[in-house]
mmCIF file of C-alpha atoms and ligand atoms in Angstrom:
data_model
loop_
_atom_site.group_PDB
_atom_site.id
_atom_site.type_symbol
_atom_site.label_atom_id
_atom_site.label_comp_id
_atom_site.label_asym_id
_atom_site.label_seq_id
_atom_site.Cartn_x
_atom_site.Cartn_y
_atom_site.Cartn_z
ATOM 1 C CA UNK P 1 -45.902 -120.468 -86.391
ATOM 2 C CA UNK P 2 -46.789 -117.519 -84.932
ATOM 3 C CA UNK P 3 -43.251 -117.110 -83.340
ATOM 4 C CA UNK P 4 -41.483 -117.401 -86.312
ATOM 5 C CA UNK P 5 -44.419 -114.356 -87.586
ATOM 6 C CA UNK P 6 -43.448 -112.236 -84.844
ATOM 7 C CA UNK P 7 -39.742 -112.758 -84.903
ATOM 8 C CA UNK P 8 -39.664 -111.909 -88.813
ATOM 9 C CA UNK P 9 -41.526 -108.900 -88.099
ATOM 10 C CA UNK P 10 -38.944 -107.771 -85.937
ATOM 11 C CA UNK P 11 -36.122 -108.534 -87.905
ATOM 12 C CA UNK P 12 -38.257 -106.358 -91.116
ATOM 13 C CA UNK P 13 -38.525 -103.625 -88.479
ATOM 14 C CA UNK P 14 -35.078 -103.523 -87.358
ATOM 15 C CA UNK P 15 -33.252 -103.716 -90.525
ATOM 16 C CA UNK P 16 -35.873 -101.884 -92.420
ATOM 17 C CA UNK P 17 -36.684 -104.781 -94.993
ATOM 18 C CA UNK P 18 -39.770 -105.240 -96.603
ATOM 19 C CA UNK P 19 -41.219 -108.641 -97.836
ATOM 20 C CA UNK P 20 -42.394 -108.990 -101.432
ATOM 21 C CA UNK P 21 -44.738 -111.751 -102.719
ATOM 22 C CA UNK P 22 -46.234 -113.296 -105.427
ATOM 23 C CA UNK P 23 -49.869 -114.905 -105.667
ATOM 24 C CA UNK P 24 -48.210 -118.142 -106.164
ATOM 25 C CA UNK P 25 -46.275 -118.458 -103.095
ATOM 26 C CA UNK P 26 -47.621 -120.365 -99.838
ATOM 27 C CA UNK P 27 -51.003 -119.096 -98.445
ATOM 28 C CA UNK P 28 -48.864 -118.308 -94.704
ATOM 29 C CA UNK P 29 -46.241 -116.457 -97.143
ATOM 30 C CA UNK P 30 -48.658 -114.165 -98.429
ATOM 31 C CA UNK P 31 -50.408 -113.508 -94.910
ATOM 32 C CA UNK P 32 -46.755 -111.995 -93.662
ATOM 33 C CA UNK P 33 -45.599 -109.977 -96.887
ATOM 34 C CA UNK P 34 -46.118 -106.464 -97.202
ATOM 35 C CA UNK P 35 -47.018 -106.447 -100.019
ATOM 36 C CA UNK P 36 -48.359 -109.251 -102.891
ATOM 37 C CA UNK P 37 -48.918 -108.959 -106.739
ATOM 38 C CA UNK P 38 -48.345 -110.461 -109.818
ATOM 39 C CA UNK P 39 -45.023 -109.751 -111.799
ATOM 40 C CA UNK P 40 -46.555 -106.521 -112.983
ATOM 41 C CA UNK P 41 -47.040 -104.642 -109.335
ATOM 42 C CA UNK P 42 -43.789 -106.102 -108.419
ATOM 43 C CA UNK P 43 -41.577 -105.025 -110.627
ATOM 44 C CA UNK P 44 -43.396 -101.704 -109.874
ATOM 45 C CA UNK P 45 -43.215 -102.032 -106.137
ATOM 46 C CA UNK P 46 -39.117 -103.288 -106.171
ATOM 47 C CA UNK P 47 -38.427 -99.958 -108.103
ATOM 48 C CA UNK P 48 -40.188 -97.740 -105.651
ATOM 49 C CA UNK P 49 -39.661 -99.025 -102.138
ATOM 50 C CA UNK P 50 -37.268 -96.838 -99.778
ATOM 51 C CA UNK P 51 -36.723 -100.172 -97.778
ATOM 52 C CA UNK P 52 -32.557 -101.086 -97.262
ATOM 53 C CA UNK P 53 -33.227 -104.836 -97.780
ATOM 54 C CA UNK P 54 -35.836 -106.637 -100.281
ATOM 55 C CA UNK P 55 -36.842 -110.199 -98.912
ATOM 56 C CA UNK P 56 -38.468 -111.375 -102.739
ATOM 57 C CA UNK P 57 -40.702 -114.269 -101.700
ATOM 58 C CA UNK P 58 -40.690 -115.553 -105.333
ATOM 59 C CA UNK P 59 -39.102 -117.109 -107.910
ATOM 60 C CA UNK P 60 -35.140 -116.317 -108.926
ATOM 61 C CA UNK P 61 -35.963 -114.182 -111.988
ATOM 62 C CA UNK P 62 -38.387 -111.773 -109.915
ATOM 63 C CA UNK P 63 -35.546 -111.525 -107.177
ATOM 64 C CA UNK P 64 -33.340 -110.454 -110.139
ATOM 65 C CA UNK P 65 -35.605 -107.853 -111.476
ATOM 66 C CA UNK P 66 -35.709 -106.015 -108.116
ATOM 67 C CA UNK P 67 -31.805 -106.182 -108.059
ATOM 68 C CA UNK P 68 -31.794 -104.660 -111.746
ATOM 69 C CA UNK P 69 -34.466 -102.062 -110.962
ATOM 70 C CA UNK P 70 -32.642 -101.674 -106.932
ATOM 71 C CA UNK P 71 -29.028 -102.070 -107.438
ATOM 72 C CA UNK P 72 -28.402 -100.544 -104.260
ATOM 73 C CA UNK P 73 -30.440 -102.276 -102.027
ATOM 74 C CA UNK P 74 -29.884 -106.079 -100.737
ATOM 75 C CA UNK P 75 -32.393 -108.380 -102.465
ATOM 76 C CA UNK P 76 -32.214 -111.637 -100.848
ATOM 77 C CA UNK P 77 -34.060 -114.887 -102.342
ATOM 78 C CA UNK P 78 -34.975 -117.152 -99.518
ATOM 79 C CA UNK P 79 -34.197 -120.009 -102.018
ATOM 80 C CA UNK P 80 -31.829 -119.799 -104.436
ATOM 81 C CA UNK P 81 -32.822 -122.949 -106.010
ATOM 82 C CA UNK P 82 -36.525 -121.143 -106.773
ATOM 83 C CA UNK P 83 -35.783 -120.931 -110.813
ATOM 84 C CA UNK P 84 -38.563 -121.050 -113.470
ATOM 85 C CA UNK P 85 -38.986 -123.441 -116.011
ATOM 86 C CA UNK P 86 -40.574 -120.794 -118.458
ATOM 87 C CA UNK P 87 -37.239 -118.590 -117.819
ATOM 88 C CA UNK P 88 -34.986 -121.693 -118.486
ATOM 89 C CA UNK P 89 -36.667 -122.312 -121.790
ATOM 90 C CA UNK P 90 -34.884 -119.395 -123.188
ATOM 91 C CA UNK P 91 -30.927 -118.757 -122.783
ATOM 92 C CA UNK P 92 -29.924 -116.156 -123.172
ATOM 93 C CA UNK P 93 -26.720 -117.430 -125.131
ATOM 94 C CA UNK P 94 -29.238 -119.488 -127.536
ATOM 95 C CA UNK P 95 -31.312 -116.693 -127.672
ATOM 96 C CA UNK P 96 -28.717 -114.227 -128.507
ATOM 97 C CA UNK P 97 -27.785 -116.803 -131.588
ATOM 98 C CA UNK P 98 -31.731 -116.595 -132.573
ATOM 99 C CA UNK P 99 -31.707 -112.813 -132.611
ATOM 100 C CA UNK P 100 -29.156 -112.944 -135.503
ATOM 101 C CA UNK P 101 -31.751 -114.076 -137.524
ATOM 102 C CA UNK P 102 -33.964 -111.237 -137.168
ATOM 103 C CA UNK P 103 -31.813 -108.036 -137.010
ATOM 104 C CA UNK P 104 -34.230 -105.452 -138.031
ATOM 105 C CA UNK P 105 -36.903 -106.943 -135.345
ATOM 106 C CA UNK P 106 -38.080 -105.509 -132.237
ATOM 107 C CA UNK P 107 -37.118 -107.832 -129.158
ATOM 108 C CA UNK P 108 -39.870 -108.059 -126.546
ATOM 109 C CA UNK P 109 -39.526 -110.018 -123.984
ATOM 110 C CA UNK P 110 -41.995 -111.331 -121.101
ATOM 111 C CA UNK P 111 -40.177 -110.540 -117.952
ATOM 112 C CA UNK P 112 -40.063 -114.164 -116.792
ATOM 113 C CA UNK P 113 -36.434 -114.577 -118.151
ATOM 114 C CA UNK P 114 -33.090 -114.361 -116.728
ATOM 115 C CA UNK P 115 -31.090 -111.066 -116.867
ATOM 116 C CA UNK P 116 -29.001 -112.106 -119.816
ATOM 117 C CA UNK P 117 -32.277 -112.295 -121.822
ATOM 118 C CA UNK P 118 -33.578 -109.044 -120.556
ATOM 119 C CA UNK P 119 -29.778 -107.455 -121.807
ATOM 120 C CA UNK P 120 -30.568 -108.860 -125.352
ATOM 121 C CA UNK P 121 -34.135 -107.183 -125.454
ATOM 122 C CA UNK P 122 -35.870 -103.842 -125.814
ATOM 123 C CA UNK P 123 -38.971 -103.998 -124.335
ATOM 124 C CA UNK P 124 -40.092 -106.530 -121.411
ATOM 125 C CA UNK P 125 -43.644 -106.712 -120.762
ATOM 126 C CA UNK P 126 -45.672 -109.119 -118.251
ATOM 127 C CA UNK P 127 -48.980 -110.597 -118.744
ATOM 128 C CA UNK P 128 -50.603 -107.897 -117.170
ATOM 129 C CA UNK P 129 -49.445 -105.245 -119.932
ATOM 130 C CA UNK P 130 -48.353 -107.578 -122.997
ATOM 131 C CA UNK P 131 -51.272 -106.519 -125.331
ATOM 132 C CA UNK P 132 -50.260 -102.916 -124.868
ATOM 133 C CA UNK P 133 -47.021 -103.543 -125.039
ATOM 134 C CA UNK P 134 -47.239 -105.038 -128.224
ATOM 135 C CA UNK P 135 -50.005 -102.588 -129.590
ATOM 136 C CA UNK P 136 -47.882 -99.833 -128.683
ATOM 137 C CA UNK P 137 -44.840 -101.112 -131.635
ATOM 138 C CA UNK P 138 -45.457 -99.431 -134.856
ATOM 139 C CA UNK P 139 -47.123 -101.791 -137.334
ATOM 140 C CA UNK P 140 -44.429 -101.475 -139.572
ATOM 141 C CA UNK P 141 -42.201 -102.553 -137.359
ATOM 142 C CA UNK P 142 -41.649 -106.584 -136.930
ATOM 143 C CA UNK P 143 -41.713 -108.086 -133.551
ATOM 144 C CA UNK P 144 -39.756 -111.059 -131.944
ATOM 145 C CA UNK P 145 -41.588 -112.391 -128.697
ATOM 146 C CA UNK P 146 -39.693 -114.422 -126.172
ATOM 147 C CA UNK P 147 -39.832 -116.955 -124.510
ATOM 148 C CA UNK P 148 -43.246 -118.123 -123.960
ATOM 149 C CA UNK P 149 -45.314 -119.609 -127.718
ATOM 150 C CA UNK P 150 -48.394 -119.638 -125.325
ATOM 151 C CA UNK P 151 -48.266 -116.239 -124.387
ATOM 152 C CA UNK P 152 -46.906 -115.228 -127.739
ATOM 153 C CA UNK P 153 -49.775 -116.832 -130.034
ATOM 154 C CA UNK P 154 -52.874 -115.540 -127.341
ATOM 155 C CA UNK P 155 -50.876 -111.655 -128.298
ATOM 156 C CA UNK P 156 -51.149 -112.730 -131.769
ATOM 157 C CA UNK P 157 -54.650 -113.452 -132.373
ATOM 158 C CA UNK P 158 -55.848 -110.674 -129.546
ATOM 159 C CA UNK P 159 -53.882 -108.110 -131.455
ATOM 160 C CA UNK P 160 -53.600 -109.335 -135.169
ATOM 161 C CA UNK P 161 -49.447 -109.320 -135.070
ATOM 162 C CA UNK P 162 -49.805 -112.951 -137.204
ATOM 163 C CA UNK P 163 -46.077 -112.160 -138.441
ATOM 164 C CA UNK P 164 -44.379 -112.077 -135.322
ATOM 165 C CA UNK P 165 -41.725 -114.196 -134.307
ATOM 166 C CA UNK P 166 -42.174 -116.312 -131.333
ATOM 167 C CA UNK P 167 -39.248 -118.283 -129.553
ATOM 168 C CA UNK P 168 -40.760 -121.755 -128.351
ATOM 169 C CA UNK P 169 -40.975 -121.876 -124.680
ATOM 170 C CA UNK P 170 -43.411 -122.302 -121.812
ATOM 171 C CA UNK P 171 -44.154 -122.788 -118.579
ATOM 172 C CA UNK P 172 -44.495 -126.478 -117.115
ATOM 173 C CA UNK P 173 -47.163 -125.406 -114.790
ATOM 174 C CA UNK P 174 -49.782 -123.607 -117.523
ATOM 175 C CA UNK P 175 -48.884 -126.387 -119.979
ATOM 176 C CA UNK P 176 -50.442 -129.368 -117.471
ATOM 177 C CA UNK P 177 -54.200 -128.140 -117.747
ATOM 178 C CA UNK P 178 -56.630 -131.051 -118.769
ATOM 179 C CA UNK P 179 -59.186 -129.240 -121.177
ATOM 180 C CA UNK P 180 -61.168 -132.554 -120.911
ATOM 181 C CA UNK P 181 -61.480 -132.140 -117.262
ATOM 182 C CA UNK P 182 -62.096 -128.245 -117.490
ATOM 183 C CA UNK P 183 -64.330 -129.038 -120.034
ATOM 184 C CA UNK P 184 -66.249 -132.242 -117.889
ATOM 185 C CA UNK P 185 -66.118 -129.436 -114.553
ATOM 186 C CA UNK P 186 -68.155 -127.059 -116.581
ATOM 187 C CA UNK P 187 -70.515 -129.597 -117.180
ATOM 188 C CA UNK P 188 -71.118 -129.983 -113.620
ATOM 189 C CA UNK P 189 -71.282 -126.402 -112.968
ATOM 190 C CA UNK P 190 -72.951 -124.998 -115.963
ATOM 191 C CA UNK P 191 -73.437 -121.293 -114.205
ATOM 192 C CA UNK P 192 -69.324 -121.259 -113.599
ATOM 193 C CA UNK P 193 -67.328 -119.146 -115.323
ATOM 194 C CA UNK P 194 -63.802 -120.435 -116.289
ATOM 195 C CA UNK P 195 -60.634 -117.764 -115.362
ATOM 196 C CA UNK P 196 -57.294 -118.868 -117.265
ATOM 197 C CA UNK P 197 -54.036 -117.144 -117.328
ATOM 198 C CA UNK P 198 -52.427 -116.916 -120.957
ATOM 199 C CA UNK P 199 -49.316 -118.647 -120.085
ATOM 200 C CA UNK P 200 -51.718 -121.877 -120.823
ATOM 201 C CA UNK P 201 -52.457 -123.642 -123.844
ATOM 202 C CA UNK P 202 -54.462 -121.818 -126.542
ATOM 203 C CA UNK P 203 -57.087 -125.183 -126.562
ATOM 204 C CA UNK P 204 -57.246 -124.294 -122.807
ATOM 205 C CA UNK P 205 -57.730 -120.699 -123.404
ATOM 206 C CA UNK P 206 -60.570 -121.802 -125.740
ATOM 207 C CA UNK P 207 -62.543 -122.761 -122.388
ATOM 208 C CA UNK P 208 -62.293 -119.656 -120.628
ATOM 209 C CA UNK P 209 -64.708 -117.059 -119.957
ATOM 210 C CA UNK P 210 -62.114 -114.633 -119.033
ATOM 211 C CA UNK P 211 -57.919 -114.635 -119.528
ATOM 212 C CA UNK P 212 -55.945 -112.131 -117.696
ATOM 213 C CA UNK P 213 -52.707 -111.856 -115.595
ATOM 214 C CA UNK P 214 -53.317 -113.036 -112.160
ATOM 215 C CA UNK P 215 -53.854 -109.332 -110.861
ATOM 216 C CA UNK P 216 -56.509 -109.537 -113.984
ATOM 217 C CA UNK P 217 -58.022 -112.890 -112.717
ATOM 218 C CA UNK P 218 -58.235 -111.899 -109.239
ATOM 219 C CA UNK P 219 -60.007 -108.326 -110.326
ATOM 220 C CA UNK P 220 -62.491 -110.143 -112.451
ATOM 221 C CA UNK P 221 -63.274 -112.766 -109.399
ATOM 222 C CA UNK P 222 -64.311 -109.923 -107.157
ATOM 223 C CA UNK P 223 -65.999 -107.965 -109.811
ATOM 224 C CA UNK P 224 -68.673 -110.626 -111.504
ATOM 225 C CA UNK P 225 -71.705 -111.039 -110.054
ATOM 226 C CA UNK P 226 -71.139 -115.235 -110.611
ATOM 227 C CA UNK P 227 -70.382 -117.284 -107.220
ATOM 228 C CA UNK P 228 -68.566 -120.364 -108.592
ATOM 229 C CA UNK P 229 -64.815 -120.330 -110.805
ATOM 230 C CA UNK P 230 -63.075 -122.420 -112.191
ATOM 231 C CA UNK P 231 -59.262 -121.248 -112.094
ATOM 232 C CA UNK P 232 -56.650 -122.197 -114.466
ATOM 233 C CA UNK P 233 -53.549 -120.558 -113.119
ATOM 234 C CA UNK P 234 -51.069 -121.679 -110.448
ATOM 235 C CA UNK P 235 -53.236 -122.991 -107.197
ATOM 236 C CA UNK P 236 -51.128 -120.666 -104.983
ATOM 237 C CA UNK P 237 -53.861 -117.146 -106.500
ATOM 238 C CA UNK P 238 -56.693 -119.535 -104.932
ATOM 239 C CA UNK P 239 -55.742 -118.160 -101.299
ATOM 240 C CA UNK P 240 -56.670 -114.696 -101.912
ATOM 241 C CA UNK P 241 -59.666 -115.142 -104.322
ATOM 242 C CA UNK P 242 -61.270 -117.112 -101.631
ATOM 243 C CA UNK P 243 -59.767 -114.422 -98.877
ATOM 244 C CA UNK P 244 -61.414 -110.924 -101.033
ATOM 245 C CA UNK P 245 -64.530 -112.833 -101.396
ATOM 246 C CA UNK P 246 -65.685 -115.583 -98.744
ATOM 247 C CA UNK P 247 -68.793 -115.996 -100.111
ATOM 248 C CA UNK P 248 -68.274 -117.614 -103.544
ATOM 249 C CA UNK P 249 -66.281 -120.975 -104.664
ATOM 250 C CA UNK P 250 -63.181 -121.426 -106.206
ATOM 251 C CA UNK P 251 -62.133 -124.339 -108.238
ATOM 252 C CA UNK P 252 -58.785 -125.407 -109.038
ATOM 253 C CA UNK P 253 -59.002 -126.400 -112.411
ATOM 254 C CA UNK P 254 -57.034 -130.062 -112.565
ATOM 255 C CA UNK P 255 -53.722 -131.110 -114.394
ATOM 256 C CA UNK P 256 -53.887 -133.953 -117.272
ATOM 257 C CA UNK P 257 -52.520 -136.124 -114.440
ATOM 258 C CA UNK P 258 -54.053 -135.603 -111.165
ATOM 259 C CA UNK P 259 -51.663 -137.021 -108.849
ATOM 260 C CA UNK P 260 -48.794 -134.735 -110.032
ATOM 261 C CA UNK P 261 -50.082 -131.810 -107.846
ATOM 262 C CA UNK P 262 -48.192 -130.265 -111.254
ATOM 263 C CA UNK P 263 -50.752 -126.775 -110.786
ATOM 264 C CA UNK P 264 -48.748 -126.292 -107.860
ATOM 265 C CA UNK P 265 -45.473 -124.301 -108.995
ATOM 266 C CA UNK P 266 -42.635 -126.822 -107.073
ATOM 267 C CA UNK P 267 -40.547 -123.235 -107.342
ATOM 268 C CA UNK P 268 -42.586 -120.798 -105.559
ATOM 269 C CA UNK P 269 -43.538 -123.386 -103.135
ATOM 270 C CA UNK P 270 -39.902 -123.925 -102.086
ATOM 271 C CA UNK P 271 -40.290 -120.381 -100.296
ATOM 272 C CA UNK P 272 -41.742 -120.737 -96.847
ATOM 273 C CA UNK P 273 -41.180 -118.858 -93.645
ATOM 274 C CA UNK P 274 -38.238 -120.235 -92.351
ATOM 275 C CA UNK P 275 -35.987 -119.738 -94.825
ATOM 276 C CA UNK P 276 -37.604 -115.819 -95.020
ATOM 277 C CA UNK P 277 -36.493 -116.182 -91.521
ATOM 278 C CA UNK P 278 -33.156 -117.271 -92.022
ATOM 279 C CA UNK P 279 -32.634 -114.807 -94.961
ATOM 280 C CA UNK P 280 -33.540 -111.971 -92.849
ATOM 281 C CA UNK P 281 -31.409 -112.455 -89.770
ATOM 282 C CA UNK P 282 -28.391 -113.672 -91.850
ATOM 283 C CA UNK P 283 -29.181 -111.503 -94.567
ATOM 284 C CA UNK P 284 -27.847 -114.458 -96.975
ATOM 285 C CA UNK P 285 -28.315 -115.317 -100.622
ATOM 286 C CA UNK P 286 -28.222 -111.561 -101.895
ATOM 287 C CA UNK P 287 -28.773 -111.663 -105.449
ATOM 288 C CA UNK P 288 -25.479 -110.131 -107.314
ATOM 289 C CA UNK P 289 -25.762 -108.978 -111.228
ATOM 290 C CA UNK P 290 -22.314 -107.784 -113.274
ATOM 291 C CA UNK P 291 -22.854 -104.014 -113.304
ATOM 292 C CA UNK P 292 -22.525 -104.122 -117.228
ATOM 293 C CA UNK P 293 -25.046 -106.621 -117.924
ATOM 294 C CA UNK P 294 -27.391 -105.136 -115.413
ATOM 295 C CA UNK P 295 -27.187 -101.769 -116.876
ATOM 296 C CA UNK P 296 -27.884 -103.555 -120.045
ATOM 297 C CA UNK P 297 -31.021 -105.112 -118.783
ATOM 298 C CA UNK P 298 -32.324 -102.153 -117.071
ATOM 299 C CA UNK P 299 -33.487 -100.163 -120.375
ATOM 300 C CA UNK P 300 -35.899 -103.123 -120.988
ATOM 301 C CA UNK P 301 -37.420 -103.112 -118.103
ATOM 302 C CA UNK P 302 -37.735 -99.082 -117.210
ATOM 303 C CA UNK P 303 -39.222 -99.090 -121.024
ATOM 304 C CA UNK P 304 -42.014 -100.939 -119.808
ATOM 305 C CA UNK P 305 -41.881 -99.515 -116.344
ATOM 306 C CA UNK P 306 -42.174 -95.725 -117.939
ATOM 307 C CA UNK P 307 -44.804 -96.223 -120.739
ATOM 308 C CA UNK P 308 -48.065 -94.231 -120.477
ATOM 309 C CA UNK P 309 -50.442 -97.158 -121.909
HETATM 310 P P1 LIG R 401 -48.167 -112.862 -113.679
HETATM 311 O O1 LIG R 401 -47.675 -112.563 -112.339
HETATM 312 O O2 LIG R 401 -47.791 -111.808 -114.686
HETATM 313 O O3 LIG R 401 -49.617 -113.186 -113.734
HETATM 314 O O4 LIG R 401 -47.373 -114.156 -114.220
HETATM 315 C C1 LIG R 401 -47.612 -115.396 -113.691
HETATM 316 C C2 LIG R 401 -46.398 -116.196 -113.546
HETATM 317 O O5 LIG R 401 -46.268 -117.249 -114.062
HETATM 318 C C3 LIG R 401 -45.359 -115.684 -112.698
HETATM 319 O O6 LIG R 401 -44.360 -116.580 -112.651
HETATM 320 FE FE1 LIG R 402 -42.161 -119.950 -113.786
HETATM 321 FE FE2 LIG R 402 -44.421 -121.194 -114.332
HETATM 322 FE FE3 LIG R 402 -43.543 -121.168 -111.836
HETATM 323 FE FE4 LIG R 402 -44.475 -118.905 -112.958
HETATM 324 S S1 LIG R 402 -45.639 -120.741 -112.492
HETATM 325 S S2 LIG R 402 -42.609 -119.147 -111.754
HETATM 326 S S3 LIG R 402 -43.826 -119.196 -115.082
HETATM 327 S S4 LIG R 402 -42.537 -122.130 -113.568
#
């Protein structure tokens, strides 16, 4: 292990690349990027690095928003097969065909969809900015969300937007969560407070002391003066709760079917160190985007990127 550490950080250093990682990857994953976040810093982070080559230790969509944001640089995805159920809820082409119903609509879209989505929308938010993203749109003007209803009705009710549109997708991870067993956890540990991401179901999000973005989550974790969570997000963010703050206990809240390990996300777990490895010195599976539809997507992401919330 620690071979394969050292030889990756020569390769980085060599070809100036720089590692970028989500919370949900493998614990030894995180320990070697550069730099970890949640979609929100990322996206930030791929449009601001002056490194040659981005290694995106993440999912297929988040590799694609660095090449949007980066289209000069090599972005490599150490798995190509690391897609995103949430992201292949919405097509773009059936999307495209549900836009025609709402022409005079503003198209937001979370940023957990595939570049053909992003061309079809004008603003792209993540869960760490989608209540001011959605606060920010005139009231007069009506709103189609996309692609997650979870995410979509929690915006609803947080910022009174009943009337807008919501396209019916969702993630197969945040969709497992057993509210009974949440529930039956907090009755074992009445002083814990319950952290849930709002990519989960809203009778989930009824249990939770706190929802945020998994930046959010982790923020809140460090902040509170409690010592015992219950977390109801992907497993993965449990590494660096526990790492920021030794002393208190972190509990991964359980799936409806416990043997499914289904609050693991099987994507993000296909990235592990090897294939970083093999990415690196081989510099292989470089993310390509058509120049059109790339310049198409961009605007909905800089939009977000660039507004002063
Ligand atoms: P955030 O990184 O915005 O918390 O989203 C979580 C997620 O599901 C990423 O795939
Ligand atoms: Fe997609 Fe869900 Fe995995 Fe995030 S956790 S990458 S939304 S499948």
């Amino acid at each position: 292990m620690s071979d394969i550490k050292s030889e990756i950080s020569k390769l980085k250093k060599n070809k100036n690349a720089v590692i970028l990682a989500h919370y949900y990857t493998r614990p030894e994953v995180q320990d070697i990027a550069d730099f970890i976040g949640d979609s929100l810093a990322l996206s930030h982070k791929a449009s601001l690095t002056d490194a040659d080559i981005i290694v995106f230790a993440g999912v297929h969509f988040m590799a694609e928003t660095a090449k949007i944001l980066s289209p000069d640089k090599k972005v490599l995805i150490p798995d190509p097969e690391a897609g995103c159920s949430l992201a292949d809820s919405c097509e773009a082409v059936k999307f495209s065909r549900f836009l025609k119903d709402y022409p005079d609509h503003i198209v937001v879209s979370y940023v957990n969809t595939s570049v053909g989505v992003k061309a079809l929308t004008d603003i792209c938010c993540t869960s760490g900015n989608a209540v001011q993203v959605i606060k920010s749109i005139p009231a007069d003007k009506k709103i189609v969300f996309g692609p997650d209803r979870n995410l979509g009705n929690y915006l609803k009710s947080v910022t009174g937007r009943n009337d807008m549109v919501v396209w019916d997708g969702a993630c197969h991870v945040h969709e497992e969560f057993s509210v009974e067993k949440i529930l039956e956890l907090k009755r074992q540990y009445p002083e814990a407070k319950v952290l849930a991401h709002p990519e989960c179901k809203k009778t989930v999000l009824l249990t939770a002391d706190y929802i945020g973005s998994t930046a959010a989550l982790l923020k809140y974790a460090s902040e509170s003066k409690t010592d015992i969570f219950i977390v109801v997000t992907e497993s993965g963010i449990l590494h660096q709760m526990q790492k920021d703050n030794p002393s208190k206990r972190f509990i991964a809240a359980p799936p409806v079917d416990s043997t499914c390990g289904c609050n693991d996300c099987n994507y993000m777990k296909l990235v592990t160190l090897e294939k970083i490895y093999d990415v690196l010195l081989n510099e292989k599976n470089e993310v390509h985007i058509n120049e059109e539809l790339r310049k198409k997507a961009e605007g909905s992401i800089l939009r977000m990127l660039n507004s002063k919330f």
